[in-house]
PDB file of C-alpha atoms in Angstrom:
ATOM      1  CA  MET A  19       0.116  -0.155   0.008  1.00 48.00           C
ATOM      2  CA  SER A  20       2.699   2.596   0.917  1.00 52.00           C
ATOM      3  CA  GLU A  21       4.373   2.400  -2.670  1.00 51.00           C
ATOM      4  CA  ARG A  22       0.971   4.046  -3.737  1.00 71.00           C
ATOM      5  CA  LEU A  23       1.561   7.033  -1.635  1.00 85.00           C
ATOM      6  CA  GLN A  24       3.185   9.901  -2.563  1.00 87.00           C
ATOM      7  CA  ARG A  25       5.108  12.423  -0.190  1.00 91.00           C
ATOM      8  CA  PRO A  26       2.795  14.756   1.250  1.00 96.00           C
ATOM      9  CA  ARG A  27       3.126  18.638   1.327  1.00 97.00           C
ATOM     10  CA  ALA A  28       1.074  18.829   4.707  1.00 98.00           C
ATOM     11  CA  VAL A  29       0.521  16.513   7.638  1.00 98.00           C
ATOM     12  CA  LEU A  30      -2.313  17.093   9.856  1.00 98.00           C
ATOM     13  CA  PHE A  31      -2.480  15.359  13.297  1.00 98.00           C
ATOM     14  CA  ASP A  32      -4.716  14.296  15.915  1.00 98.00           C
ATOM     15  CA  TRP A  33      -3.301  15.018  19.313  1.00 97.00           C
ATOM     16  CA  ASP A  34      -4.548  12.856  21.939  1.00 93.00           C
ATOM     17  CA  ASN A  35      -2.992   9.330  21.609  1.00 93.00           C
ATOM     18  CA  THR A  36      -1.559  10.284  18.311  1.00 97.00           C
ATOM     19  CA  LEU A  37       1.306  12.470  19.660  1.00 97.00           C
ATOM     20  CA  VAL A  38       0.601  12.562  23.215  1.00 95.00           C
ATOM     21  CA  ASP A  39      -0.436   9.827  25.430  1.00 91.00           C
ATOM     22  CA  SER A  40      -3.585  11.183  27.039  1.00 86.00           C
ATOM     23  CA  TRP A  41      -5.712   7.716  27.636  1.00 85.00           C
ATOM     24  CA  ASP A  42      -5.383   8.028  31.531  1.00 90.00           C
ATOM     25  CA  CYS A  43      -6.095  11.510  31.950  1.00 89.00           C
ATOM     26  CA  ILE A  44      -9.184  11.434  29.607  1.00 88.00           C
ATOM     27  CA  ARG A  45     -10.436   8.357  31.548  1.00 93.00           C
ATOM     28  CA  GLU A  46     -10.157   9.854  34.822  1.00 94.00           C
ATOM     29  CA  SER A  47     -11.720  13.264  33.861  1.00 94.00           C
ATOM     30  CA  TYR A  48     -14.711  11.119  32.630  1.00 95.00           C
ATOM     31  CA  ASN A  49     -15.157   9.182  35.487  1.00 96.00           C
ATOM     32  CA  MET A  50     -14.672  12.256  37.741  1.00 96.00           C
ATOM     33  CA  THR A  51     -17.513  13.646  35.673  1.00 96.00           C
ATOM     34  CA  PHE A  52     -19.595  10.341  35.874  1.00 97.00           C
ATOM     35  CA  ARG A  53     -19.032  10.384  39.998  1.00 96.00           C
ATOM     36  CA  HIS A  54     -20.606  13.846  39.902  1.00 96.00           C
ATOM     37  CA  PHE A  55     -23.685  12.379  38.424  1.00 96.00           C
ATOM     38  CA  GLY A  56     -24.060   9.359  40.235  1.00 96.00           C
ATOM     39  CA  MET A  57     -23.105   7.483  37.106  1.00 96.00           C
ATOM     40  CA  PRO A  58     -20.720   3.893  36.900  1.00 96.00           C
ATOM     41  CA  ASP A  59     -17.079   4.503  35.965  1.00 97.00           C
ATOM     42  CA  TRP A  60     -15.710   3.559  32.594  1.00 96.00           C
ATOM     43  CA  SER A  61     -13.091   0.904  32.115  1.00 96.00           C
ATOM     44  CA  MET A  62     -10.157   1.810  29.888  1.00 91.00           C
ATOM     45  CA  GLU A  63     -11.202  -0.345  27.418  1.00 89.00           C
ATOM     46  CA  GLU A  64     -14.610   1.462  27.127  1.00 92.00           C
ATOM     47  CA  THR A  65     -12.895   4.826  27.229  1.00 92.00           C
ATOM     48  CA  ARG A  66     -10.961   3.998  24.226  1.00 85.00           C
ATOM     49  CA  GLU A  67     -13.940   2.821  22.411  1.00 85.00           C
ATOM     50  CA  ARG A  68     -16.190   5.476  23.238  1.00 88.00           C
ATOM     51  CA  VAL A  69     -14.237   9.007  23.426  1.00 86.00           C
ATOM     52  CA  ALA A  70     -13.533  10.599  20.100  1.00 79.00           C
ATOM     53  CA  ALA A  71     -16.241  13.326  19.320  1.00 82.00           C
ATOM     54  CA  SER A  72     -15.975  16.522  20.773  1.00 83.00           C
ATOM     55  CA  MET A  73     -18.009  17.605  23.817  1.00 88.00           C
ATOM     56  CA  ARG A  74     -20.367  19.800  21.864  1.00 88.00           C
ATOM     57  CA  ASP A  75     -21.064  16.770  19.946  1.00 90.00           C
ATOM     58  CA  SER A  76     -20.958  13.849  22.025  1.00 93.00           C
ATOM     59  CA  PHE A  77     -22.244  15.348  25.517  1.00 94.00           C
ATOM     60  CA  PRO A  78     -26.000  16.310  24.741  1.00 94.00           C
ATOM     61  CA  ALA A  79     -26.504  12.516  24.196  1.00 94.00           C
ATOM     62  CA  MET A  80     -24.639  11.351  27.378  1.00 94.00           C
ATOM     63  CA  PHE A  81     -26.001  13.990  29.658  1.00 96.00           C
ATOM     64  CA  GLY A  82     -29.418  15.233  28.144  1.00 95.00           C
ATOM     65  CA  ASP A  83     -30.392  18.757  29.424  1.00 95.00           C
ATOM     66  CA  ARG A  84     -27.511  18.875  32.037  1.00 96.00           C
ATOM     67  CA  TRP A  85     -24.754  18.601  29.467  1.00 96.00           C
ATOM     68  CA  HIS A  86     -23.736  22.058  30.155  1.00 95.00           C
ATOM     69  CA  GLU A  87     -23.044  21.121  33.572  1.00 96.00           C
ATOM     70  CA  ALA A  88     -21.208  18.181  32.634  1.00 95.00           C
ATOM     71  CA  ARG A  89     -19.279  19.964  30.220  1.00 94.00           C
ATOM     72  CA  ASP A  90     -18.174  22.287  33.267  1.00 95.00           C
ATOM     73  CA  VAL A  91     -17.380  19.652  35.380  1.00 95.00           C
ATOM     74  CA  PHE A  92     -15.238  17.671  32.878  1.00 93.00           C
ATOM     75  CA  THR A  93     -13.513  20.859  32.088  1.00 91.00           C
ATOM     76  CA  ALA A  94     -12.751  21.538  35.612  1.00 93.00           C
ATOM     77  CA  SER A  95     -11.564  18.095  36.057  1.00 93.00           C
ATOM     78  CA  PHE A  96      -9.371  17.895  33.172  1.00 87.00           C
ATOM     79  CA  ALA A  97      -7.734  21.404  33.535  1.00 87.00           C
ATOM     80  CA  ALA A  98      -6.829  19.905  37.204  1.00 92.00           C
ATOM     81  CA  ILE A  99      -4.823  16.970  36.202  1.00 89.00           C
ATOM     82  CA  HIS A 100      -3.860  17.250  32.406  1.00 86.00           C
ATOM     83  CA  MET A 101      -0.412  18.886  32.808  1.00 86.00           C
ATOM     84  CA  ASP A 102       0.584  16.091  35.225  1.00 88.00           C
ATOM     85  CA  HIS A 103      -0.292  13.412  32.660  1.00 84.00           C
ATOM     86  CA  LEU A 104       1.361  15.140  29.748  1.00 89.00           C
ATOM     87  CA  ARG A 105       3.962  13.096  27.769  1.00 92.00           C
ATOM     88  CA  PRO A 106       4.931  12.530  24.262  1.00 95.00           C
ATOM     89  CA  LEU A 107       4.151   9.174  22.731  1.00 96.00           C
ATOM     90  CA  PRO A 108       7.423   6.921  21.602  1.00 96.00           C
ATOM     91  CA  GLY A 109       9.021   8.559  18.503  1.00 97.00           C
ATOM     92  CA  ALA A 110       6.744  11.664  18.541  1.00 97.00           C
ATOM     93  CA  ASP A 111       9.500  14.120  18.773  1.00 95.00           C
ATOM     94  CA  ASP A 112      11.600  12.347  15.944  1.00 95.00           C
ATOM     95  CA  LEU A 113       8.731  12.134  13.631  1.00 96.00           C
ATOM     96  CA  LEU A 114       7.969  15.848  14.022  1.00 96.00           C
ATOM     97  CA  ASP A 115      11.798  16.428  13.212  1.00 94.00           C
ATOM     98  CA  VAL A 116      11.684  13.992  10.260  1.00 93.00           C
ATOM     99  CA  LEU A 117       8.803  16.176   9.058  1.00 95.00           C
ATOM    100  CA  ALA A 118      10.193  19.384   9.655  1.00 93.00           C
ATOM    101  CA  GLU A 119      13.509  18.635   7.751  1.00 93.00           C
ATOM    102  CA  ALA A 120      11.447  17.568   4.653  1.00 93.00           C
ATOM    103  CA  GLY A 121       9.852  20.798   4.615  1.00 95.00           C
ATOM    104  CA  ILE A 122       6.434  19.511   5.144  1.00 97.00           C
ATOM    105  CA  THR A 123       3.754  21.811   6.516  1.00 98.00           C
ATOM    106  CA  LEU A 124       2.431  20.378   9.956  1.00 98.00           C
ATOM    107  CA  ALA A 125      -0.650  21.218  11.640  1.00 98.00           C
ATOM    108  CA  VAL A 126      -3.016  19.846  14.464  1.00 98.00           C
ATOM    109  CA  VAL A 127      -6.841  19.284  14.338  1.00 98.00           C
ATOM    110  CA  SER A 128      -8.118  17.993  17.427  1.00 97.00           C
ATOM    111  CA  ASN A 129     -11.494  17.574  19.444  1.00 94.00           C
ATOM    112  CA  LYS A 130      -9.725  18.535  22.656  1.00 92.00           C
ATOM    113  CA  ARG A 131     -10.637  21.987  23.628  1.00 91.00           C
ATOM    114  CA  GLY A 132      -8.538  24.336  21.746  1.00 94.00           C
ATOM    115  CA  SER A 133      -7.097  26.310  24.952  1.00 92.00           C
ATOM    116  CA  PHE A 134      -5.857  23.158  26.538  1.00 91.00           C
ATOM    117  CA  LEU A 135      -4.453  21.876  23.201  1.00 95.00           C
ATOM    118  CA  ARG A 136      -2.446  25.193  22.626  1.00 96.00           C
ATOM    119  CA  ARG A 137      -1.206  24.996  26.101  1.00 93.00           C
ATOM    120  CA  GLU A 138      -0.056  21.563  26.035  1.00 93.00           C
ATOM    121  CA  ALA A 139       1.796  22.301  23.055  1.00 96.00           C
ATOM    122  CA  GLU A 140       3.369  25.291  24.282  1.00 95.00           C
ATOM    123  CA  VAL A 141       4.634  23.308  27.501  1.00 91.00           C
ATOM    124  CA  MET A 142       6.066  20.628  25.184  1.00 93.00           C
ATOM    125  CA  GLY A 143       7.805  22.977  23.317  1.00 94.00           C
ATOM    126  CA  TRP A 144       5.933  22.141  19.812  1.00 97.00           C
ATOM    127  CA  THR A 145       3.973  25.210  19.035  1.00 97.00           C
ATOM    128  CA  PRO A 146       6.795  26.404  16.667  1.00 96.00           C
ATOM    129  CA  ARG A 147       6.487  23.260  14.718  1.00 96.00           C
ATOM    130  CA  PHE A 148       2.897  23.738  13.805  1.00 98.00           C
ATOM    131  CA  ALA A 149       1.222  26.418  11.234  1.00 98.00           C
ATOM    132  CA  ALA A 150      -2.142  25.808  13.353  1.00 98.00           C
ATOM    133  CA  LEU A 151      -3.440  24.121  16.415  1.00 98.00           C
ATOM    134  CA  VAL A 152      -6.974  23.857  15.739  1.00 98.00           C
ATOM    135  CA  GLY A 153      -9.221  22.559  18.579  1.00 97.00           C
ATOM    136  CA  ALA A 154     -12.898  21.984  19.594  1.00 94.00           C
ATOM    137  CA  ASP A 155     -15.058  25.024  19.018  1.00 92.00           C
ATOM    138  CA  ASP A 156     -12.624  26.609  17.370  1.00 97.00           C
ATOM    139  CA  ALA A 157     -14.061  26.155  13.770  1.00 97.00           C
ATOM    140  CA  PRO A 158     -17.948  26.012  12.981  1.00 96.00           C
ATOM    141  CA  ALA A 159     -17.981  22.347  13.321  1.00 97.00           C
ATOM    142  CA  ASP A 160     -15.744  19.835  14.852  1.00 96.00           C
ATOM    143  CA  LYS A 161     -14.301  16.316  13.628  1.00 97.00           C
ATOM    144  CA  PRO A 162     -15.469  14.620  11.582  1.00 97.00           C
ATOM    145  CA  ASP A 163     -16.629  17.776   9.899  1.00 97.00           C
ATOM    146  CA  PRO A 164     -14.331  18.982   7.359  1.00 98.00           C
ATOM    147  CA  ALA A 165     -14.433  22.645   8.755  1.00 98.00           C
ATOM    148  CA  PRO A 166     -11.519  22.248  11.134  1.00 98.00           C
ATOM    149  CA  VAL A 167      -9.361  20.676   8.413  1.00 98.00           C
ATOM    150  CA  HIS A 168      -9.939  23.943   6.239  1.00 98.00           C
ATOM    151  CA  LEU A 169      -9.235  26.098   9.118  1.00 98.00           C
ATOM    152  CA  ALA A 170      -6.052  24.530  10.012  1.00 98.00           C
ATOM    153  CA  LEU A 171      -4.956  24.811   6.325  1.00 98.00           C
ATOM    154  CA  ARG A 172      -6.253  28.430   5.648  1.00 97.00           C
ATOM    155  CA  ASP A 173      -2.849  30.390   6.020  1.00 96.00           C
ATOM    156  CA  THR A 174      -0.756  27.610   4.698  1.00 97.00           C
ATOM    157  CA  GLY A 175      -1.117  28.275   1.089  1.00 96.00           C
ATOM    158  CA  LEU A 176      -2.408  24.486   0.855  1.00 97.00           C
ATOM    159  CA  GLU A 177      -6.060  23.023   0.222  1.00 96.00           C
ATOM    160  CA  ALA A 178      -7.285  19.827   1.446  1.00 97.00           C
ATOM    161  CA  GLY A 179      -6.776  17.060  -1.024  1.00 96.00           C
ATOM    162  CA  PRO A 180      -4.577  13.985  -1.554  1.00 95.00           C
ATOM    163  CA  GLN A 181      -1.421  16.097  -1.116  1.00 96.00           C
ATOM    164  CA  VAL A 182      -2.471  16.403   2.699  1.00 98.00           C
ATOM    165  CA  TRP A 183      -2.211  13.317   5.072  1.00 98.00           C
ATOM    166  CA  PHE A 184      -4.546  13.253   8.244  1.00 98.00           C
ATOM    167  CA  VAL A 185      -2.793  10.972  10.800  1.00 98.00           C
ATOM    168  CA  GLY A 186      -4.818  10.111  13.834  1.00 98.00           C
ATOM    169  CA  ASP A 187      -5.727   7.077  15.990  1.00 95.00           C
ATOM    170  CA  SER A 188      -9.381   6.778  15.864  1.00 94.00           C
ATOM    171  CA  PRO A 189     -12.360   6.007  13.393  1.00 95.00           C
ATOM    172  CA  ILE A 190     -13.594   9.949  13.627  1.00 96.00           C
ATOM    173  CA  ASP A 191      -9.856  10.516  12.207  1.00 97.00           C
ATOM    174  CA  SER A 192     -10.193   8.586   9.165  1.00 97.00           C
ATOM    175  CA  HIS A 193     -13.863  10.005   8.863  1.00 97.00           C
ATOM    176  CA  CYS A 194     -12.632  13.520   8.841  1.00 98.00           C
ATOM    177  CA  ALA A 195      -9.856  12.757   6.491  1.00 98.00           C
ATOM    178  CA  VAL A 196     -12.273  11.037   4.110  1.00 98.00           C
ATOM    179  CA  ASN A 197     -14.884  14.110   4.398  1.00 98.00           C
ATOM    180  CA  SER A 198     -12.166  16.720   3.661  1.00 98.00           C
ATOM    181  CA  GLY A 199     -10.426  14.650   0.784  1.00 97.00           C
ATOM    182  CA  CYS A 200      -7.545  14.104   2.637  1.00 98.00           C
ATOM    183  CA  VAL A 201      -5.418  10.876   2.835  1.00 97.00           C
ATOM    184  CA  PRO A 202      -6.452   8.954   6.134  1.00 97.00           C
ATOM    185  CA  ILE A 203      -3.326   7.166   8.077  1.00 97.00           C
ATOM    186  CA  ILE A 204      -4.230   5.439  11.628  1.00 97.00           C
ATOM    187  CA  ILE A 205      -1.236   5.217  14.071  1.00 97.00           C
ATOM    188  CA  ARG A 206      -1.539   3.264  17.330  1.00 94.00           C
ATOM    189  CA  PRO A 207      -0.370  -0.013  18.969  1.00 92.00           C
ATOM    190  CA  HIS A 208      -3.552  -1.769  19.223  1.00 87.00           C
ATOM    191  CA  PRO A 209      -5.390  -3.273  16.231  1.00 87.00           C
ATOM    192  CA  SER A 210      -8.637  -2.340  15.135  1.00 88.00           C
ATOM    193  CA  TYR A 211     -11.824  -3.911  16.406  1.00 84.00           C
ATOM    194  CA  GLU A 212     -14.237  -5.660  13.964  1.00 86.00           C
ATOM    195  CA  GLY A 213     -16.300  -3.229  12.113  1.00 88.00           C
ATOM    196  CA  GLU A 214     -14.768   0.088  13.921  1.00 91.00           C
ATOM    197  CA  PHE A 215     -13.604   1.845  10.793  1.00 94.00           C
ATOM    198  CA  PRO A 216     -16.542   2.542   8.370  1.00 94.00           C
ATOM    199  CA  TYR A 217     -13.926   4.798   6.725  1.00 95.00           C
ATOM    200  CA  PRO A 218     -10.817   2.668   6.469  1.00 94.00           C
ATOM    201  CA  PRO A 219      -7.492   4.230   6.663  1.00 96.00           C
ATOM    202  CA  VAL A 220      -5.016   3.870   3.595  1.00 95.00           C
ATOM    203  CA  LEU A 221      -2.486   2.685   6.081  1.00 95.00           C
ATOM    204  CA  PHE A 222      -2.623   1.333   9.696  1.00 96.00           C
ATOM    205  CA  LEU A 223       0.530   1.954  11.558  1.00 96.00           C
ATOM    206  CA  SER A 224       1.802   0.908  14.796  1.00 95.00           C
ATOM    207  CA  GLY A 225       3.133   4.317  15.858  1.00 96.00           C
ATOM    208  CA  CYS A 226       5.213   7.187  15.456  1.00 97.00           C
ATOM    209  CA  ARG A 227       8.308   5.409  14.465  1.00 96.00           C
ATOM    210  CA  GLU A 228       7.057   3.569  11.848  1.00 96.00           C
ATOM    211  CA  LEU A 229       5.407   6.535  10.367  1.00 96.00           C
ATOM    212  CA  SER A 230       9.020   8.135  10.466  1.00 95.00           C
ATOM    213  CA  ASN A 231      10.526   5.212   8.815  1.00 93.00           C
ATOM    214  CA  LEU A 232       7.661   5.385   5.973  1.00 92.00           C
ATOM    215  CA  LEU A 233       8.356   9.100   5.484  1.00 90.00           C
ATOM    216  CA  ARG A 234      12.052   8.461   5.364  1.00 88.00           C
ATOM    217  CA  GLU A 235      11.575   6.042   2.464  1.00 86.00           C
ATOM    218  CA  LEU A 236       9.234   8.420   0.549  1.00 81.00           C
TER     219      LEU A 236
END
Protein backbone atom coordinates (compact mmCIF):
# COMPACT_ATOMS: atom_id res chain seq x y z
CA MET A 1 0.00 0.00 0.00
CA SER A 2 2.79 2.46 0.89
CA GLU A 3 4.23 2.29 -2.62
CA ARG A 4 1.05 4.01 -3.87
CA LEU A 5 1.51 6.92 -1.47
CA GLN A 6 3.18 10.11 -2.56
CA ARG A 7 5.22 12.37 -0.31
CA PRO A 8 2.76 14.76 1.39
CA ARG A 9 2.99 18.53 1.24
CA ALA A 10 1.23 18.78 4.61
CA VAL A 11 0.44 16.45 7.50
CA LEU A 12 -2.44 17.15 9.87
CA PHE A 13 -2.24 15.37 13.20
CA ASP A 14 -4.80 14.47 15.77
CA TRP A 15 -3.32 15.22 19.21
CA ASP A 16 -4.49 12.88 21.96
CA ASN A 17 -3.01 9.40 21.65
CA THR A 18 -1.54 10.29 18.27
CA LEU A 19 1.29 12.55 19.45
CA VAL A 20 0.76 12.59 23.22
CA ASP A 21 -0.31 9.85 25.64
CA SER A 22 -3.67 10.97 27.05
CA TRP A 23 -5.79 7.93 27.83
CA ASP A 24 -5.23 7.88 31.61
CA CYS A 25 -6.05 11.57 31.87
CA ILE A 26 -9.10 11.33 29.62
CA ARG A 27 -10.48 8.32 31.47
CA GLU A 28 -10.05 9.92 34.88
CA SER A 29 -11.64 13.18 33.73
CA TYR A 30 -14.67 11.31 32.40
CA ASN A 31 -14.94 9.24 35.55
CA MET A 32 -14.73 12.34 37.75
CA THR A 33 -17.62 13.71 35.71
CA PHE A 34 -19.61 10.48 35.94
CA ARG A 35 -19.16 10.40 39.72
CA HIS A 36 -20.62 13.91 39.93
CA PHE A 37 -23.77 12.57 38.27
CA GLY A 38 -23.83 9.24 40.13
CA MET A 39 -23.02 7.31 36.97
CA PRO A 40 -20.72 4.25 36.78
CA ASP A 41 -17.07 4.63 35.86
CA TRP A 42 -15.71 3.58 32.49
CA SER A 43 -12.97 1.02 32.13
CA MET A 44 -10.00 1.87 29.94
CA GLU A 45 -11.41 -0.33 27.17
CA GLU A 46 -14.74 1.50 27.31
CA THR A 47 -12.93 4.84 27.24
CA ARG A 48 -10.92 3.88 24.16
CA GLU A 49 -14.07 2.69 22.37
CA ARG A 50 -16.32 5.63 23.23
CA VAL A 51 -14.23 8.79 23.29
CA ALA A 52 -13.58 10.57 20.02
CA ALA A 53 -16.20 13.26 19.34
CA SER A 54 -16.00 16.74 20.85
CA MET A 55 -18.06 17.63 23.92
CA ARG A 56 -20.54 19.71 21.95
CA ASP A 57 -21.19 16.69 19.72
CA SER A 58 -21.17 13.93 22.36
CA PHE A 59 -22.29 15.38 25.70
CA PRO A 60 -25.94 16.18 24.81
CA ALA A 61 -26.58 12.49 24.11
CA MET A 62 -24.68 11.41 27.23
CA PHE A 63 -26.07 13.92 29.75
CA GLY A 64 -29.25 15.29 28.19
CA ASP A 65 -30.43 18.68 29.43
CA ARG A 66 -27.56 18.75 31.96
CA TRP A 67 -24.85 18.54 29.35
CA HIS A 68 -23.65 22.09 29.97
CA GLU A 69 -23.17 21.21 33.63
CA ALA A 70 -21.33 18.04 32.60
CA ARG A 71 -19.13 20.07 30.26
CA ASP A 72 -18.19 22.40 33.11
CA VAL A 73 -17.44 19.51 35.49
CA PHE A 74 -15.35 17.71 32.87
CA THR A 75 -13.47 20.89 31.96
CA ALA A 76 -12.62 21.62 35.59
CA SER A 77 -11.61 17.99 36.18
CA PHE A 78 -9.40 17.90 33.10
CA ALA A 79 -7.83 21.28 33.87
CA ALA A 80 -6.85 20.04 37.32
CA ILE A 81 -4.93 16.99 36.13
CA HIS A 82 -3.96 17.19 32.44
CA MET A 83 -0.55 18.80 32.85
CA ASP A 84 0.49 16.07 35.31
CA HIS A 85 -0.20 13.42 32.66
CA LEU A 86 1.32 15.18 29.64
CA ARG A 87 4.00 13.19 27.85
CA PRO A 88 4.87 12.51 24.20
CA LEU A 89 4.24 9.13 22.66
CA PRO A 90 7.38 7.13 21.73
CA GLY A 91 8.97 8.53 18.59
CA ALA A 92 6.75 11.63 18.38
CA ASP A 93 9.63 14.10 18.68
CA ASP A 94 11.62 12.30 16.00
CA LEU A 95 8.58 12.13 13.71
CA LEU A 96 8.07 15.88 13.92
CA ASP A 97 11.78 16.42 13.26
CA VAL A 98 11.67 14.19 10.17
CA LEU A 99 8.71 16.14 8.80
CA ALA A 100 10.24 19.53 9.57
CA GLU A 101 13.53 18.58 7.92
CA ALA A 102 11.59 17.54 4.83
CA GLY A 103 9.89 20.94 4.65
CA ILE A 104 6.42 19.45 5.15
CA THR A 105 3.76 21.76 6.61
CA LEU A 106 2.37 20.54 9.94
CA ALA A 107 -0.84 21.33 11.79
CA VAL A 108 -3.04 19.79 14.48
CA VAL A 109 -6.78 19.12 14.22
CA SER A 110 -8.10 17.90 17.56
CA ASN A 111 -11.41 17.54 19.35
CA LYS A 112 -9.70 18.64 22.57
CA ARG A 113 -10.70 22.12 23.69
CA GLY A 114 -8.47 24.57 21.85
CA SER A 115 -7.19 26.32 24.98
CA PHE A 116 -6.03 22.99 26.47
CA LEU A 117 -4.49 21.91 23.16
CA ARG A 118 -2.47 25.09 22.73
CA ARG A 119 -1.33 25.09 26.37
CA GLU A 120 -0.10 21.51 26.07
CA ALA A 121 1.73 22.25 22.81
CA GLU A 122 3.39 25.25 24.44
CA VAL A 123 4.59 23.21 27.43
CA MET A 124 5.88 20.48 25.11
CA GLY A 125 7.83 23.12 23.19
CA TRP A 126 6.05 22.08 20.02
CA THR A 127 4.07 25.21 19.17
CA PRO A 128 6.61 26.54 16.63
CA ARG A 129 6.45 23.26 14.71
CA PHE A 130 2.82 23.75 13.69
CA ALA A 131 1.24 26.18 11.26
CA ALA A 132 -2.00 25.88 13.24
CA LEU A 133 -3.33 24.18 16.36
CA VAL A 134 -7.09 23.77 15.88
CA GLY A 135 -9.16 22.41 18.73
CA ALA A 136 -12.84 21.84 19.50
CA ASP A 137 -15.06 24.90 19.06
CA ASP A 138 -12.37 26.76 17.06
CA ALA A 139 -14.15 26.05 13.75
CA PRO A 140 -17.89 26.21 13.03
CA ALA A 141 -18.03 22.41 13.51
CA ASP A 142 -15.71 19.76 14.94
CA LYS A 143 -14.31 16.49 13.52
CA PRO A 144 -15.48 14.59 11.54
CA ASP A 145 -16.78 17.73 9.81
CA PRO A 146 -14.13 19.09 7.41
CA ALA A 147 -14.38 22.64 8.84
CA PRO A 148 -11.41 22.31 11.24
CA VAL A 149 -9.26 20.89 8.42
CA HIS A 150 -9.96 23.91 6.26
CA LEU A 151 -9.23 26.21 9.21
CA ALA A 152 -5.91 24.45 9.90
CA LEU A 153 -4.84 24.89 6.27
CA ARG A 154 -6.25 28.41 5.81
CA ASP A 155 -2.96 30.29 6.11
CA THR A 156 -0.66 27.65 4.59
CA GLY A 157 -1.39 28.21 0.90
CA LEU A 158 -2.48 24.58 0.67
CA GLU A 159 -5.90 23.05 0.18
CA ALA A 160 -7.27 19.78 1.51
CA GLY A 161 -6.67 16.96 -0.92
CA PRO A 162 -4.49 13.94 -1.65
CA GLN A 163 -1.33 15.96 -1.00
CA VAL A 164 -2.43 16.30 2.66
CA TRP A 165 -2.25 13.38 5.08
CA PHE A 166 -4.53 13.24 8.11
CA VAL A 167 -2.89 11.16 10.85
CA GLY A 168 -4.89 10.04 13.89
CA ASP A 169 -5.75 7.09 16.09
CA SER A 170 -9.52 6.72 15.83
CA PRO A 171 -12.38 6.22 13.36
CA ILE A 172 -13.39 9.87 13.68
CA ASP A 173 -9.96 10.84 12.31
CA SER A 174 -10.24 8.66 9.21
CA HIS A 175 -13.83 9.87 8.77
CA CYS A 176 -12.66 13.49 8.92
CA ALA A 177 -9.89 12.74 6.43
CA VAL A 178 -12.35 11.24 3.98
CA ASN A 179 -14.83 14.09 4.47
CA SER A 180 -12.12 16.63 3.66
CA GLY A 181 -10.51 14.70 0.80
CA CYS A 182 -7.24 14.05 2.66
CA VAL A 183 -5.33 10.76 2.99
CA PRO A 184 -6.43 8.91 6.17
CA ILE A 185 -3.63 7.26 8.15
CA ILE A 186 -4.05 5.60 11.56
CA ILE A 187 -1.19 5.17 14.02
CA ARG A 188 -1.67 3.31 17.29
CA PRO A 189 -0.29 0.17 18.94
CA HIS A 190 -3.54 -1.78 19.30
CA PRO A 191 -5.29 -3.28 16.26
CA SER A 192 -8.69 -2.23 15.00
CA TYR A 193 -11.86 -3.83 16.30
CA GLU A 194 -14.16 -5.62 13.87
CA GLY A 195 -16.27 -3.02 12.10
CA GLU A 196 -14.56 -0.13 13.92
CA PHE A 197 -13.58 1.83 10.81
CA PRO A 198 -16.49 2.54 8.45
CA TYR A 199 -14.02 4.83 6.64
CA PRO A 200 -10.91 2.63 6.47
CA PRO A 201 -7.50 4.27 6.58
CA VAL A 202 -5.09 4.00 3.67
CA LEU A 203 -2.48 2.81 6.18
CA PHE A 204 -2.69 1.40 9.70
CA LEU A 205 0.69 1.76 11.43
CA SER A 206 1.85 0.81 14.91
CA GLY A 207 3.04 4.25 15.95
CA CYS A 208 5.16 7.34 15.34
CA ARG A 209 8.37 5.44 14.63
CA GLU A 210 6.80 3.38 11.86
CA LEU A 211 5.42 6.53 10.27
CA SER A 212 8.87 8.16 10.50
CA ASN A 213 10.41 5.21 8.67
CA LEU A 214 7.77 5.42 5.94
CA LEU A 215 8.36 9.14 5.43
CA ARG A 216 12.10 8.61 5.21
CA GLU A 217 11.46 6.09 2.41
CA LEU A 218 9.28 8.56 0.53
